mmCIF file of C-alpha atoms in Angstrom:
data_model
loop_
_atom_site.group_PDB
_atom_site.id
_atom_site.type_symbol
_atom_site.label_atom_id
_atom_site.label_comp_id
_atom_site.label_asym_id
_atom_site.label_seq_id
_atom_site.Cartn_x
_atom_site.Cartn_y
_atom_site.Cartn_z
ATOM 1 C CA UNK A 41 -33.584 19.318 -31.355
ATOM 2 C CA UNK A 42 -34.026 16.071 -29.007
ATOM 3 C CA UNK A 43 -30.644 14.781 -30.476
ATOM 4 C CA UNK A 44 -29.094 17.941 -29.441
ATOM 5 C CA UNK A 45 -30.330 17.624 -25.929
ATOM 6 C CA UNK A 46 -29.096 14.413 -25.673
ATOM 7 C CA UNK A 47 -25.546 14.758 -27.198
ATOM 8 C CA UNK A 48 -25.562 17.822 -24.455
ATOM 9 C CA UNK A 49 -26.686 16.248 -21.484
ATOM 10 C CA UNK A 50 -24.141 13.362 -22.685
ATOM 11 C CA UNK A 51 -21.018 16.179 -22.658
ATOM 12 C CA UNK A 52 -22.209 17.269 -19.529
ATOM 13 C CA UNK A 53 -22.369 13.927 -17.780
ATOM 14 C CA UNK A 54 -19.067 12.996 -18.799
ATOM 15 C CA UNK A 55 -17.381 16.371 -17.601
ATOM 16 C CA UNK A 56 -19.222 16.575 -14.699
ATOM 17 C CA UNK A 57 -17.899 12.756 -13.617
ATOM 18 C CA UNK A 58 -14.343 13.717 -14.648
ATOM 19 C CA UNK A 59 -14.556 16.657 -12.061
ATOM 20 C CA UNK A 60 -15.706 14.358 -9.383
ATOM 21 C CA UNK A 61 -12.907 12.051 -9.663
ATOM 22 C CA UNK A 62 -10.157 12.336 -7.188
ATOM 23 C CA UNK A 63 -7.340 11.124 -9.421
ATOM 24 C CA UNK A 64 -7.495 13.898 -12.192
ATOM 25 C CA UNK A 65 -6.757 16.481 -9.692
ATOM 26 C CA UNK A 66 -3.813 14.545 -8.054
ATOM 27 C CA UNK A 67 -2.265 13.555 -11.461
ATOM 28 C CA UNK A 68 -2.387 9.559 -10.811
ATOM 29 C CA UNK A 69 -3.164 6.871 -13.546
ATOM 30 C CA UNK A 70 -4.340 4.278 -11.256
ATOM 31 C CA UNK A 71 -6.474 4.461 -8.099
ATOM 32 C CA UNK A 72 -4.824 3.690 -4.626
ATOM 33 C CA UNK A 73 -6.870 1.182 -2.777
ATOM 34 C CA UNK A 74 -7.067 2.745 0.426
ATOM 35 C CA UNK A 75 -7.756 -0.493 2.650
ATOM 36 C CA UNK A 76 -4.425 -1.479 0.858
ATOM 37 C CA UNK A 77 -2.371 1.337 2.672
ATOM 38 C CA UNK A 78 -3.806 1.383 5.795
ATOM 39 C CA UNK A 79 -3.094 -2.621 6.389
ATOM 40 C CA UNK A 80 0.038 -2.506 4.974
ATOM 41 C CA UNK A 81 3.447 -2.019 6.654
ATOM 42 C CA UNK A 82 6.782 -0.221 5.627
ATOM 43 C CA UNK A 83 9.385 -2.271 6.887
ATOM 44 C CA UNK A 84 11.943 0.279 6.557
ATOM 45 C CA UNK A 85 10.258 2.615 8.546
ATOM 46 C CA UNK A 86 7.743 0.983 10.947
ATOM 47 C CA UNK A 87 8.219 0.828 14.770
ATOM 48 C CA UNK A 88 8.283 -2.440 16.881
ATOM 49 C CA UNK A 89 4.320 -1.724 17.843
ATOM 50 C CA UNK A 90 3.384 -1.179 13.973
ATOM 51 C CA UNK A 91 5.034 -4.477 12.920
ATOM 52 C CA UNK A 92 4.205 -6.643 15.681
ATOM 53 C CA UNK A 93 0.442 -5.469 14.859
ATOM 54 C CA UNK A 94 0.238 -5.640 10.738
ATOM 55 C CA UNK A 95 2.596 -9.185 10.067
ATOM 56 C CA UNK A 96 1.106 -12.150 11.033
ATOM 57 C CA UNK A 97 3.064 -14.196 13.427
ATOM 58 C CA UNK A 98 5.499 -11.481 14.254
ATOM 59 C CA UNK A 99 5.262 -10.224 17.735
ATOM 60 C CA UNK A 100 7.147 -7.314 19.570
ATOM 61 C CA UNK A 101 10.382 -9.345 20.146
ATOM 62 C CA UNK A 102 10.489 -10.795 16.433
ATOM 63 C CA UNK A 103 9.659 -6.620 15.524
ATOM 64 C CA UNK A 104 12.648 -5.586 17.299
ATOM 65 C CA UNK A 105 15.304 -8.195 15.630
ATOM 66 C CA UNK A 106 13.365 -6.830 12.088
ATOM 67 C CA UNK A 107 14.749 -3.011 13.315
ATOM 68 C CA UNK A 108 18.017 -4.247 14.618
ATOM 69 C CA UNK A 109 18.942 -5.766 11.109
ATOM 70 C CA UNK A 110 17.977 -2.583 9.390
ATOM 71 C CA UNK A 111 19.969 -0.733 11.788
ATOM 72 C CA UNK A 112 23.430 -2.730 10.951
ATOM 73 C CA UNK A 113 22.478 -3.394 7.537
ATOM 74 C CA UNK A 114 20.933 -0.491 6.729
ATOM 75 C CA UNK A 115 17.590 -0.201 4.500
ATOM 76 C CA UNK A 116 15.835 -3.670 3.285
ATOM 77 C CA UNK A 117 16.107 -3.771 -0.697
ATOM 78 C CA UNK A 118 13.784 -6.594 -1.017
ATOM 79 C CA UNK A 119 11.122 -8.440 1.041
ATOM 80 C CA UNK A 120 13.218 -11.624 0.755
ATOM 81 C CA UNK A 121 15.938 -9.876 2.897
ATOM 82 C CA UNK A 122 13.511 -10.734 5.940
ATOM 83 C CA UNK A 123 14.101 -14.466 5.851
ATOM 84 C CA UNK A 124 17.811 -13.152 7.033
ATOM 85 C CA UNK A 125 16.341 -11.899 10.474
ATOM 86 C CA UNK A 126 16.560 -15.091 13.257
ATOM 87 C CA UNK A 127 13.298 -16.351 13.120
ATOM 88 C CA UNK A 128 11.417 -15.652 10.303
ATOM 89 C CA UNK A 129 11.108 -18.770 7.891
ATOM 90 C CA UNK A 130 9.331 -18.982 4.256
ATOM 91 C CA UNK A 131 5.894 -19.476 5.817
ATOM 92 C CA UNK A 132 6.126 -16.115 7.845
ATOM 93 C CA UNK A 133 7.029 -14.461 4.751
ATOM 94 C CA UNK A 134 4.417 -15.868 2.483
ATOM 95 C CA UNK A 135 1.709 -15.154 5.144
ATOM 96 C CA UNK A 136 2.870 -11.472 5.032
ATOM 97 C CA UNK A 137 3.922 -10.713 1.801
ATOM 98 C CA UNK A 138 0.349 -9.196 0.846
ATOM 99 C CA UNK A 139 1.159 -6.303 3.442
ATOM 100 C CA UNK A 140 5.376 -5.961 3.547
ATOM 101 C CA UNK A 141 6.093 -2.454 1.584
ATOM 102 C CA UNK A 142 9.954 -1.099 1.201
#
């Protein structure tokens, strides 16, 4: 009879965590950190003010050359295609590659 209770209150444990968790109602294997997201910056879609704020050593004028080459050249494919923009070197792009999404 005690092993029953406990094999129960096992099941129940176990079922009752996998309705807590978040991620089996949205689908998702993997968690999202959610410090992650909010420090990180789109560079295909942020404004001057977001950039200059979330990459280090980037300030408003270096922000608006970043949206004036993905104006003419259209979308960045890779994070690399920022060392094309006047003004941002290897080191800027090290320093910020923990942030940079596409």
């Amino acid at each position: 009879m005690r092993l029953t209770y406990r094999l129960l209150s096992v099941v129940f444990a176990l079922a009752f965590s996998l309705l807590l968790n978040p991620s089996v109602y949205a689908g998702e294997s993997e968690s999202v950190d959610v410090k992650e997201v909010l420090l990180s910056v789109n560079i295909n879609s942020a404004s001057v003010a977001e950039l200059a704020e979330k990459l280090d050593g980037i300030g408003e004028a270096r922000a608006q050359l970043i949206i004036e080459y993905r104006e003419e050249h259209g979308p960045f494919t890779s994070v690399e295609q920022l060392l094309n923009v006047k003004g941002i070197g290897a080191a800027t792009l090290d320093k910020n590659r923990g942030v940079i999404r596409l």
